[in-house]
Structure formats: structure tokens, C-alpha cells
PDB file of C-alpha atoms in Angstrom:
ATOM      1  CA  UNK A  31     -26.516  31.114  11.147  1.00 70.00           C
ATOM      2  CA  UNK A  32     -24.972  29.696   7.986  1.00 74.00           C
ATOM      3  CA  UNK A  33     -25.740  26.138   6.971  1.00 73.00           C
ATOM      4  CA  UNK A  34     -23.008  24.276   5.147  1.00 73.00           C
ATOM      5  CA  UNK A  35     -24.131  21.599   2.731  1.00 77.00           C
ATOM      6  CA  UNK A  36     -21.420  19.234   1.609  1.00 79.00           C
ATOM      7  CA  UNK A  37     -21.967  17.351  -1.599  1.00 87.00           C
ATOM      8  CA  UNK A  38     -20.049  14.509  -3.138  1.00 89.00           C
ATOM      9  CA  UNK A  39     -17.014  15.850  -4.996  1.00 93.00           C
ATOM     10  CA  UNK A  40     -15.177  13.816  -7.593  1.00 93.00           C
ATOM     11  CA  UNK A  41     -11.422  14.188  -7.985  1.00 95.00           C
ATOM     12  CA  UNK A  42     -10.104  13.774 -11.517  1.00 95.00           C
ATOM     13  CA  UNK A  43      -6.669  13.406 -13.050  1.00 95.00           C
ATOM     14  CA  UNK A  44      -5.315  15.772 -15.696  1.00 96.00           C
ATOM     15  CA  UNK A  45      -7.149  13.801 -18.382  1.00 96.00           C
ATOM     16  CA  UNK A  46     -10.496  14.148 -16.609  1.00 94.00           C
ATOM     17  CA  UNK A  47     -10.685  10.526 -15.400  1.00 95.00           C
ATOM     18  CA  UNK A  48     -12.230  10.131 -11.945  1.00 94.00           C
ATOM     19  CA  UNK A  49      -9.638   8.891  -9.447  1.00 95.00           C
ATOM     20  CA  UNK A  50     -11.233   9.673  -6.090  1.00 95.00           C
ATOM     21  CA  UNK A  51     -14.176  11.154  -4.288  1.00 94.00           C
ATOM     22  CA  UNK A  52     -14.760  13.379  -1.278  1.00 94.00           C
ATOM     23  CA  UNK A  53     -17.831  12.261   0.652  1.00 93.00           C
ATOM     24  CA  UNK A  54     -19.926  13.962   3.282  1.00 92.00           C
ATOM     25  CA  UNK A  55     -19.419  12.223   6.644  1.00 92.00           C
ATOM     26  CA  UNK A  56     -22.941  10.804   6.555  1.00 92.00           C
ATOM     27  CA  UNK A  57     -22.175   8.978   3.294  1.00 93.00           C
ATOM     28  CA  UNK A  58     -18.708   7.945   4.476  1.00 93.00           C
ATOM     29  CA  UNK A  59     -20.283   6.336   7.555  1.00 95.00           C
ATOM     30  CA  UNK A  60     -22.277   4.103   5.194  1.00 95.00           C
ATOM     31  CA  UNK A  61     -19.207   2.808   3.328  1.00 94.00           C
ATOM     32  CA  UNK A  62     -16.637   2.799   6.147  1.00 94.00           C
ATOM     33  CA  UNK A  63     -17.317  -0.821   7.212  1.00 93.00           C
ATOM     34  CA  UNK A  64     -16.791  -1.961   3.619  1.00 92.00           C
ATOM     35  CA  UNK A  65     -13.513  -0.024   3.407  1.00 90.00           C
ATOM     36  CA  UNK A  66     -12.296  -1.505   6.695  1.00 89.00           C
ATOM     37  CA  UNK A  67     -13.148  -5.007   5.483  1.00 87.00           C
ATOM     38  CA  UNK A  68     -11.249  -4.357   2.246  1.00 83.00           C
ATOM     39  CA  UNK A  69      -8.167  -3.210   4.195  1.00 85.00           C
ATOM     40  CA  UNK A  70      -8.201  -6.414   6.266  1.00 83.00           C
ATOM     41  CA  UNK A  71      -8.592  -8.561   3.138  1.00 80.00           C
ATOM     42  CA  UNK A  72      -5.684  -6.766   1.475  1.00 84.00           C
ATOM     43  CA  UNK A  73      -3.447  -7.380   4.501  1.00 84.00           C
ATOM     44  CA  UNK A  74      -4.361 -11.083   4.509  1.00 85.00           C
ATOM     45  CA  UNK A  75      -3.593 -11.324   0.780  1.00 87.00           C
ATOM     46  CA  UNK A  76      -0.219  -9.619   1.247  1.00 87.00           C
ATOM     47  CA  UNK A  77       0.701 -11.978   4.073  1.00 90.00           C
ATOM     48  CA  UNK A  78      -0.210 -14.995   1.930  1.00 90.00           C
ATOM     49  CA  UNK A  79       1.942 -13.653  -0.905  1.00 88.00           C
ATOM     50  CA  UNK A  80       4.886 -13.180   1.458  1.00 89.00           C
ATOM     51  CA  UNK A  81       4.544 -16.769   2.680  1.00 92.00           C
ATOM     52  CA  UNK A  82       4.612 -18.037  -0.916  1.00 92.00           C
ATOM     53  CA  UNK A  83       7.580 -15.885  -1.972  1.00 91.00           C
ATOM     54  CA  UNK A  84      10.125 -18.500  -0.914  1.00 90.00           C
ATOM     55  CA  UNK A  85       8.664 -20.845  -3.541  1.00 94.00           C
ATOM     56  CA  UNK A  86       8.935 -18.266  -6.334  1.00 92.00           C
ATOM     57  CA  UNK A  87      12.205 -18.787  -8.230  1.00 93.00           C
ATOM     58  CA  UNK A  88      12.141 -15.286  -9.764  1.00 94.00           C
ATOM     59  CA  UNK A  89      11.669 -13.661  -6.363  1.00 92.00           C
ATOM     60  CA  UNK A  90      14.447 -15.741  -4.848  1.00 93.00           C
ATOM     61  CA  UNK A  91      16.790 -14.917  -7.754  1.00 94.00           C
ATOM     62  CA  UNK A  92      16.085 -11.200  -7.333  1.00 94.00           C
ATOM     63  CA  UNK A  93      16.594 -11.461  -3.591  1.00 92.00           C
ATOM     64  CA  UNK A  94      19.929 -13.242  -3.990  1.00 93.00           C
ATOM     65  CA  UNK A  95      21.095 -10.730  -6.611  1.00 92.00           C
ATOM     66  CA  UNK A  96      20.198  -7.822  -4.336  1.00 91.00           C
ATOM     67  CA  UNK A  97      21.905  -9.399  -1.341  1.00 90.00           C
ATOM     68  CA  UNK A  98      25.076 -10.009  -3.374  1.00 89.00           C
ATOM     69  CA  UNK A  99      25.040  -6.446  -4.707  1.00 87.00           C
ATOM     70  CA  UNK A 100      25.019  -5.047  -1.184  1.00 86.00           C
ATOM     71  CA  UNK A 101      27.376  -7.565   0.414  1.00 84.00           C
ATOM     72  CA  UNK A 102      30.411  -5.256   0.349  1.00 78.00           C
ATOM     73  CA  UNK A 103      28.486  -2.198   1.520  1.00 78.00           C
ATOM     74  CA  UNK A 104      26.934  -4.188   4.361  1.00 76.00           C
ATOM     75  CA  UNK A 105      30.330  -5.530   5.424  1.00 76.00           C
ATOM     76  CA  UNK A 106      31.822  -2.034   5.485  1.00 77.00           C
ATOM     77  CA  UNK A 107      28.908  -0.645   7.448  1.00 75.00           C
ATOM     78  CA  UNK A 108      28.554  -3.352  10.113  1.00 72.00           C
ATOM     79  CA  UNK A 109      32.171  -4.430  10.645  1.00 63.00           C
ATOM     80  CA  UNK A 110      34.119  -2.166  12.938  1.00 60.00           C
ATOM     81  CA  UNK A 111      37.585  -0.875  12.026  1.00 58.00           C
ATOM     82  CA  UNK A 112      39.116  -2.068  15.341  1.00 56.00           C
TER      83      UNK A 112
END
């Protein structure tokens, strides 16, 4: 019977900087609750940012510019020829 031993493996970019890690499941189980908590916090932060976007003049200007840029294309797509 062959025993497989998995060790931590670091993933690096082309310049040799660490950008990720592969963990054995036993080590992942130790950090998984922290990762899940971080995901929830990130979602809460994103929702708060979306709620504040209407008060951001730069965001609103970009939104209006984008909507105007697509006004003709939207009209052609959604309006029927009949």
C-alpha cells in the first residue's frame, strides 16, 4: 500500500512572488471558517458600497454616460418593427 503525503505547495507568478497556496485538507479544515467569514464580510462590504453609489457623483455621471451611449442600441433591440 502506498501512502501519499501532501505538503503545502506555494504557487508563484512568473517573477517568483507567492500568489497562492495548495493546502492538505487537514490544514484547509483549520482555515476554512476564517475564509467563510471573510467571504461574508466581503459581500456585506459590497452591498454597503452599492447602497452608497447613488450618492457618488462620479459613479452617477459614469452611469448616465453609459446609459446615454446605449440608448439607441437599446431602443433598436427592445422596440419591435411592427
